[in-house]
CSV table of C-alpha atoms in Angstrom, one decimal:
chain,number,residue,atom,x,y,z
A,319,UNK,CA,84.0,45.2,106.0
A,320,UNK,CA,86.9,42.5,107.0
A,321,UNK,CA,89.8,44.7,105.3
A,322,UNK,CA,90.7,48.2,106.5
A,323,UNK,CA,93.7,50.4,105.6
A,324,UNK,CA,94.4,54.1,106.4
A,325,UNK,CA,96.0,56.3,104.1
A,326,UNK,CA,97.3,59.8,104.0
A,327,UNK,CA,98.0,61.1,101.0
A,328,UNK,CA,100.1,64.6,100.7
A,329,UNK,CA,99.5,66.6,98.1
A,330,UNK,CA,101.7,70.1,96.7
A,331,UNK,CA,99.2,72.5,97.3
A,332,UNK,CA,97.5,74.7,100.1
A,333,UNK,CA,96.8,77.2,98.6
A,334,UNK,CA,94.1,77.7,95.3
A,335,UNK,CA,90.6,76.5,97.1
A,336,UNK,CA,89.5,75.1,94.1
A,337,UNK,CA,92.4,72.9,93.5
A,338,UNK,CA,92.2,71.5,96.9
A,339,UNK,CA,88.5,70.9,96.6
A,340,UNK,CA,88.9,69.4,93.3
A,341,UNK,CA,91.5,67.0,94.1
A,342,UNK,CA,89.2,66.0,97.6
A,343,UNK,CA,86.3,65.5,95.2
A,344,UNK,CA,87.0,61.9,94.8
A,345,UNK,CA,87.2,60.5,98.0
A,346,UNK,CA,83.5,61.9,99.2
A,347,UNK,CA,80.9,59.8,98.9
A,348,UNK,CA,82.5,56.9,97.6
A,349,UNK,CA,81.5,53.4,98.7
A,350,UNK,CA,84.3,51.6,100.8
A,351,UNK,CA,86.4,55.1,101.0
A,352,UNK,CA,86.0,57.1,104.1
A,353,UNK,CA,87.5,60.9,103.9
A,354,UNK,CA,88.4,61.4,107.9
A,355,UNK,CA,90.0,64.7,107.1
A,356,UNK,CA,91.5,67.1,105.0
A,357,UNK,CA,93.6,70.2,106.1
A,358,UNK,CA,95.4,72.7,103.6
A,359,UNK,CA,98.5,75.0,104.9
A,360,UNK,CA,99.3,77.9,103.2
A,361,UNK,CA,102.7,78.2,104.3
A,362,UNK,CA,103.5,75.2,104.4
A,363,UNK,CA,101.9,74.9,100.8
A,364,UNK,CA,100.6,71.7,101.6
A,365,UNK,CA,97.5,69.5,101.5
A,366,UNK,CA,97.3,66.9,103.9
A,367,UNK,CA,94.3,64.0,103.2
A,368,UNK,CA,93.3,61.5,106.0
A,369,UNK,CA,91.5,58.4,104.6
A,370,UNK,CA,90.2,55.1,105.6
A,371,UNK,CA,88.2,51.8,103.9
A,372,UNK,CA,88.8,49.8,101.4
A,373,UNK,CA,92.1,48.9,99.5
A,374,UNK,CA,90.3,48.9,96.1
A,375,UNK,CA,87.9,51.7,97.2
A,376,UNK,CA,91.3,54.2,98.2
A,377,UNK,CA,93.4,53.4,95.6
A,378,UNK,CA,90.5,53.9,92.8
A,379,UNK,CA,90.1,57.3,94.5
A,380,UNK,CA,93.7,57.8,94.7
A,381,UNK,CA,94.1,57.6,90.8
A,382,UNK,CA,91.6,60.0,90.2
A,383,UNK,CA,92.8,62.5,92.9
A,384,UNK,CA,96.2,61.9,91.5
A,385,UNK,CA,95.1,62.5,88.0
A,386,UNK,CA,93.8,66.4,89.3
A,387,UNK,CA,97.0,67.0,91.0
A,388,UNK,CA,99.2,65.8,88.0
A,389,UNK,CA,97.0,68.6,85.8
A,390,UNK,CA,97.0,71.3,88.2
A,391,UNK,CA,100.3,71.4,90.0
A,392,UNK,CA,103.7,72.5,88.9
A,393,UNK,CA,106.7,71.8,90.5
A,394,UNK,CA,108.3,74.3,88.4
A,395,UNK,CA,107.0,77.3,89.9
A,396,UNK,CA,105.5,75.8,93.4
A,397,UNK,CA,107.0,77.0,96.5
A,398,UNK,CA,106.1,76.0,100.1
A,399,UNK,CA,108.3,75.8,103.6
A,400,UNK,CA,108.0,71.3,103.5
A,401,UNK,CA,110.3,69.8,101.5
A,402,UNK,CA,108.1,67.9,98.6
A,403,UNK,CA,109.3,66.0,95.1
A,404,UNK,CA,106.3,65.8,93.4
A,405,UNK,CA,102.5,67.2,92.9
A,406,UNK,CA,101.2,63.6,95.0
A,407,UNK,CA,104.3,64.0,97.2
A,408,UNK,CA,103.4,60.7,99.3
A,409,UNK,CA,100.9,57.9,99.6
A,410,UNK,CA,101.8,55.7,102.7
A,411,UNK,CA,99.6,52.3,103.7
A,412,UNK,CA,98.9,51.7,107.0
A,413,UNK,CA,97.2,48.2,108.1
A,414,UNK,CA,94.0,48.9,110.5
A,415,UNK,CA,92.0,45.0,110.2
A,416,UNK,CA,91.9,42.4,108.6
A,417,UNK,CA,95.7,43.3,106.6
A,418,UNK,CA,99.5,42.7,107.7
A,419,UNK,CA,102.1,44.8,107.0
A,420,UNK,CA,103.3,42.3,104.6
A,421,UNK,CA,99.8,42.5,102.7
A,422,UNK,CA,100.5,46.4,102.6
A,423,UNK,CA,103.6,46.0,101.2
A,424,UNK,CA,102.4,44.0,98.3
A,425,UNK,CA,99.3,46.5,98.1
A,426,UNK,CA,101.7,49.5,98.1
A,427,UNK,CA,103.8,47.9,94.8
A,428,UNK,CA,100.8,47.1,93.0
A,429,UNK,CA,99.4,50.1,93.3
A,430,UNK,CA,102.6,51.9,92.2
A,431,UNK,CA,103.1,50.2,89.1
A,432,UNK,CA,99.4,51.1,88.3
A,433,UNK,CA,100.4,54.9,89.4
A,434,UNK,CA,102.7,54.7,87.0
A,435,UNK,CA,101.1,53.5,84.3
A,436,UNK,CA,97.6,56.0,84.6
A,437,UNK,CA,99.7,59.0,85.4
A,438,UNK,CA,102.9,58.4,84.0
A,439,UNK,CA,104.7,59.7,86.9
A,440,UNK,CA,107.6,57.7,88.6
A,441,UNK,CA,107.5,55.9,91.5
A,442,UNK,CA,110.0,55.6,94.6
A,443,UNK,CA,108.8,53.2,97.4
A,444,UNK,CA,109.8,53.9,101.1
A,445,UNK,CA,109.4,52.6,104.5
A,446,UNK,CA,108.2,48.7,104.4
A,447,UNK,CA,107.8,48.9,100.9
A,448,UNK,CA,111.3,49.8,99.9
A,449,UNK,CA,113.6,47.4,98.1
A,450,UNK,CA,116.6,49.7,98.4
A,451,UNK,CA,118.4,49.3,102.1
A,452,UNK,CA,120.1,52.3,101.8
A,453,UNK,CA,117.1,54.3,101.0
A,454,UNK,CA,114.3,53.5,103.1
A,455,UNK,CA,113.4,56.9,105.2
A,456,UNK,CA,111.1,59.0,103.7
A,457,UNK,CA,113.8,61.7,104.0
A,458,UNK,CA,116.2,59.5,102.0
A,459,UNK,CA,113.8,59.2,98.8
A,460,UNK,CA,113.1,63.1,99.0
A,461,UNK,CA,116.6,64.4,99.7
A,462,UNK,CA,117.8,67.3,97.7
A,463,UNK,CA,113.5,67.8,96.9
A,464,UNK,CA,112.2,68.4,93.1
A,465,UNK,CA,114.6,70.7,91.9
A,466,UNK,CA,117.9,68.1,92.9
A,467,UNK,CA,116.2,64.9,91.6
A,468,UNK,CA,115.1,65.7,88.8
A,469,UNK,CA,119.1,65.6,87.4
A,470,UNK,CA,120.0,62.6,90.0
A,471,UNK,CA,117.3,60.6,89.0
A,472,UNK,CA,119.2,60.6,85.4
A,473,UNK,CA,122.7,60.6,86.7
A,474,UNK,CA,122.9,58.4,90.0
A,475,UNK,CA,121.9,55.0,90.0
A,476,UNK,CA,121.4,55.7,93.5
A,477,UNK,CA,118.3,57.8,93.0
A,478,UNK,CA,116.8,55.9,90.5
A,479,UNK,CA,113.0,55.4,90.4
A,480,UNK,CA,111.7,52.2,91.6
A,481,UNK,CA,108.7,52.2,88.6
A,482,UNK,CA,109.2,54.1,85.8
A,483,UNK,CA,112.1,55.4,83.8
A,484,UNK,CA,114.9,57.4,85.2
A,485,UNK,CA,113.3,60.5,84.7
A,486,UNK,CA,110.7,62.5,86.9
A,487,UNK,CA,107.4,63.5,85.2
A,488,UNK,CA,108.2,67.5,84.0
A,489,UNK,CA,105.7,68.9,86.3
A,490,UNK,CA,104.7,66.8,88.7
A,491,UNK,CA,107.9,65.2,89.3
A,492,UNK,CA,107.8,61.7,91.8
A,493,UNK,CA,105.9,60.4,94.4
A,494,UNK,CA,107.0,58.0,97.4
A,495,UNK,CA,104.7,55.8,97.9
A,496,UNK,CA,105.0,52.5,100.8
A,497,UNK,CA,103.6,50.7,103.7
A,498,UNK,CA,103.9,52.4,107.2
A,499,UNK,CA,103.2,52.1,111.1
A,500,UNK,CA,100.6,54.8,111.8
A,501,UNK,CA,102.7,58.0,112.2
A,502,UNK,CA,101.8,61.1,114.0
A,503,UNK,CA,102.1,64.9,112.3
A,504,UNK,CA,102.9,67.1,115.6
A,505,UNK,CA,104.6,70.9,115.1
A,506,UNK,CA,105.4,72.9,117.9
A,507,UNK,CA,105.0,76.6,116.8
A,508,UNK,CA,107.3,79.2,118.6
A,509,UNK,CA,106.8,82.9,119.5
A,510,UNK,CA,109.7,84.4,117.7
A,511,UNK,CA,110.3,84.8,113.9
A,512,UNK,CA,113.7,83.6,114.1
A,513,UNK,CA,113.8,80.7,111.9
A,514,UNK,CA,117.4,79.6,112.7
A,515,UNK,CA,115.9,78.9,116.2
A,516,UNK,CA,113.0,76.4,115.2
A,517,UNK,CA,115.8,75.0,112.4
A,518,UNK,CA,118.4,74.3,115.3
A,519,UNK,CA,115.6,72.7,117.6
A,520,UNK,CA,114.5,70.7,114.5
A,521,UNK,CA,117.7,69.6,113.9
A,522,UNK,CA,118.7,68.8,118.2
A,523,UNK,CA,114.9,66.7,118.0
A,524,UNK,CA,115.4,64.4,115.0
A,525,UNK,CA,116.4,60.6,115.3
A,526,UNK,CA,119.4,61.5,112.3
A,527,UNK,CA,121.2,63.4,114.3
A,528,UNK,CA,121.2,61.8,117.8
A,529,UNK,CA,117.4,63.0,119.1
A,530,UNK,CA,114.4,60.7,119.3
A,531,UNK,CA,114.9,57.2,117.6
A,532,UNK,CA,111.4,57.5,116.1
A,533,UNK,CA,111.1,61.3,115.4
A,534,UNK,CA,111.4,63.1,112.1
A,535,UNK,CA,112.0,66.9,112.6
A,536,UNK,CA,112.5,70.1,111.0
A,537,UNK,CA,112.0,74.0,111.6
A,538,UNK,CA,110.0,76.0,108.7
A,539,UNK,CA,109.1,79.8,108.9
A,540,UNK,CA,105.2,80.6,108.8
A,541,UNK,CA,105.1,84.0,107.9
A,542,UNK,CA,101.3,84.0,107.6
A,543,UNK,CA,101.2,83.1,111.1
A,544,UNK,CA,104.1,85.6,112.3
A,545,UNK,CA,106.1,82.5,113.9
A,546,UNK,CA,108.5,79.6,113.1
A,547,UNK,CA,107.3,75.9,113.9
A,548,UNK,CA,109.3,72.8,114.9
A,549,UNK,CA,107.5,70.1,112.5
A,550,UNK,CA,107.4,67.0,113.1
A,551,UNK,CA,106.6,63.0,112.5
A,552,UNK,CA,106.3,60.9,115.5
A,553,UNK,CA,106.9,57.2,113.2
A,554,UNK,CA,106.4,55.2,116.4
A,555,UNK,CA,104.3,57.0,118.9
A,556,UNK,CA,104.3,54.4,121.6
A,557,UNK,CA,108.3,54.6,121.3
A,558,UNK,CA,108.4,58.3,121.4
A,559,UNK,CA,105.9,60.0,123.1
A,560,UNK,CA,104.4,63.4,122.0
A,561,UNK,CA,104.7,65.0,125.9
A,562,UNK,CA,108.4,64.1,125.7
A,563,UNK,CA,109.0,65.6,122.4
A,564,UNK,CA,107.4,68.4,123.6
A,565,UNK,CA,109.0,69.2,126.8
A,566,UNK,CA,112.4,68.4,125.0
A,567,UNK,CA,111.6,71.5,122.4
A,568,UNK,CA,110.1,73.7,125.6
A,569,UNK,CA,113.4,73.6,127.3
A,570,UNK,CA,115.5,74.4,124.3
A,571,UNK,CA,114.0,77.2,123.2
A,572,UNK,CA,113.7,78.6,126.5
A,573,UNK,CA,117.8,79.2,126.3
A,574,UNK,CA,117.0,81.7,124.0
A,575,UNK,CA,113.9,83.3,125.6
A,576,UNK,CA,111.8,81.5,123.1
A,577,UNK,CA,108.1,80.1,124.3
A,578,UNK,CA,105.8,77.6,122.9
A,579,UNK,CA,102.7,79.9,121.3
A,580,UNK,CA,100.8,76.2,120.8
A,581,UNK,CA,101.0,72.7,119.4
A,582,UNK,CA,99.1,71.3,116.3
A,583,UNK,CA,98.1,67.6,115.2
A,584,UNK,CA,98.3,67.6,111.7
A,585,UNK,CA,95.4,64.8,110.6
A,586,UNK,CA,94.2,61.7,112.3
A,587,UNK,CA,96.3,60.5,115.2
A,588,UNK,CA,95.6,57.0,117.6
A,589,UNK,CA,93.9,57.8,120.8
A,590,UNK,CA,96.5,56.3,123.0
A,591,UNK,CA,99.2,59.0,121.5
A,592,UNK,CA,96.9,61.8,122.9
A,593,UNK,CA,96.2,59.9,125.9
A,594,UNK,CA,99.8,59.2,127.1
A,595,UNK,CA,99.9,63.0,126.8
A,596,UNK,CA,97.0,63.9,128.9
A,597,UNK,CA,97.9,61.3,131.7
A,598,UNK,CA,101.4,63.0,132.0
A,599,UNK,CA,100.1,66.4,132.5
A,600,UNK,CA,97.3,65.5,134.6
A,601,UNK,CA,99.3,63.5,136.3
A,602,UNK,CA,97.2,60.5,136.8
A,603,UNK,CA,98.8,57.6,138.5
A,604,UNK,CA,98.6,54.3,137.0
A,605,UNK,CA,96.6,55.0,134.1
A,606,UNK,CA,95.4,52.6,131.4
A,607,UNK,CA,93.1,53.1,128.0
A,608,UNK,CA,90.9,50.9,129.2
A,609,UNK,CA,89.7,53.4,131.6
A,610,UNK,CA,88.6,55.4,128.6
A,611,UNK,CA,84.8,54.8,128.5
A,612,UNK,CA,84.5,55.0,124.5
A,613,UNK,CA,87.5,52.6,124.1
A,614,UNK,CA,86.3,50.3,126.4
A,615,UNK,CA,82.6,50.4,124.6
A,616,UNK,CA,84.3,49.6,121.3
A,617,UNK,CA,86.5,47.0,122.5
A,618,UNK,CA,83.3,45.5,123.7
A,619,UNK,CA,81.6,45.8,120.7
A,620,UNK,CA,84.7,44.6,118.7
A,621,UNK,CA,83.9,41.1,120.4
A,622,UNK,CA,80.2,40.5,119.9
């Protein structure tokens, strides 16, 4: 296999098993696709799919996943704490071998224009991919979420799809789709049920308003769970690392008497993010991944 690519779709639904199983279906047991990992949140009403193989393998399986999610999900009547614009919400390409970013670009807009034309729902490209300066962050495409762009998307040139006409699909509205640096999904869930808190912390974290430079952030409500989370995308874990992040929140909320109840990794996530981590806390002098027997085997491997 000399070309690998991860990919982690998001679908708008964590809720009905046999939807999620359904729209999963396709990327078992397919040759050249490997399923990693696939976590539904209830709350957060999300689906959350962590893929890696082939570019023609993954985006064969993407169009028939997508086709499920298209006929099952309505954007009408869903609600969910993460901000979403569409029933496939995102598909982001990440080079792993044998692909540059460049390559994942060009991947990324051929496999929108044939999104579009199977699905018939519009596409907005982000990250790398973009062609719009001024709308490039994830964030920037999704602003204002279904119910908002589905009347900009008509009105503001601004808004406009990038394939497709200048109208969202009536159900399953848009989906963002571009090439991307691997990105880490890490929330920091909070003992209190004070919302305003985690929002506020969200809000002091994020990169748009003068946190981390390569940190995404928000605070949602999990009423299943009797809590409120600080969620979050690390876009550049070796920039920003997760211990940092984490301590930043720790001491915020502790001026409001707030604790940390726990910390989830939402998906796959690059050993050297967790390992940064575990050196700080350990507090291990001078330590290097190569130390890290099973790296070190594969790195070997890698070159026979």
């Amino acid at each position: 296999m000399s070309v690998l690519i991860e990919c982690v779709p998001n679908f708008s639904e964590g809720r009905r098993q046999d939807v999620i199983e359904a729209i999963v279906a396709p990327f078992k047991n397919r040759k050249g696709c490997y399923l990693f990992d696939s976590r539904a949140d209830e709350d957060h009403n999300r689906l959350v799919v962590s893929l890696c193989g082939e570019p023609n393998a993954i985006c064969d399986a993407l169009i028939e996943a997508g086709k499920v999610a298209v006929a099952t999900i309505d954007l009408n009547t869903h609600k969910g704490a993460h901000p979403r614009m569409g029933a496939v919400d995102v598909i982001p390409f990440t080079p792993v071998k044998g692909i540059t970013m460049e390559e994942c670009v060009e991947l990324s807009h051929q496999f929108a224009q044939r999104f579009y034309d199977e699905l018939k729902v519009p596409v907005f490209y982000y990250e790398d991919s973009s062609v719009r300066p001024d709308r490039t962050r994830l964030e920037q495409v999704r602003k204002g979420q279904y119910e908002a762009l589905k009347e900009l998307v008509k009105t503001d040139p601004s808004r406009a799809a990038d394939v497709g006409p200048n109208e969202l699909h009536p159900t399953a509205g848009g989906t963002a789709i571009g090439a991307r640096k691997f990105l880490v999904a890490f929330n920091v869930n909070l003992n209190t049920t004070n919302v305003e808190i985690a929002k506020i912390i969200g809000k002091r974290v994020r990169a748009s308003n003068g946190g981390f430079s390569c940190v995404k952030g928000m605070g949602v409500d999990l009423p299943e769970k009797g809590l409120v989370q600080v969620s979050m995308n690390l876009v550049d874990y070796e920039k920003t690392a997760m211990y940092r992040v984490l301590e930043f929140i720790r001491m915020e909320a502790a001026r409001w008497g707030v604790t940390v109840n726990g910390t989830e990794v939402y998906g796959m996530i690059p050993a050297g993010a967790m390992l940064d981590s575990a050196a700080y806390y350990l507090q291990v002098d001078n330590f290097h991944n190569e130390q890290v027997l099973e790296l070190k085997l594969l790195d070997l491997m890698q070159q026979d």
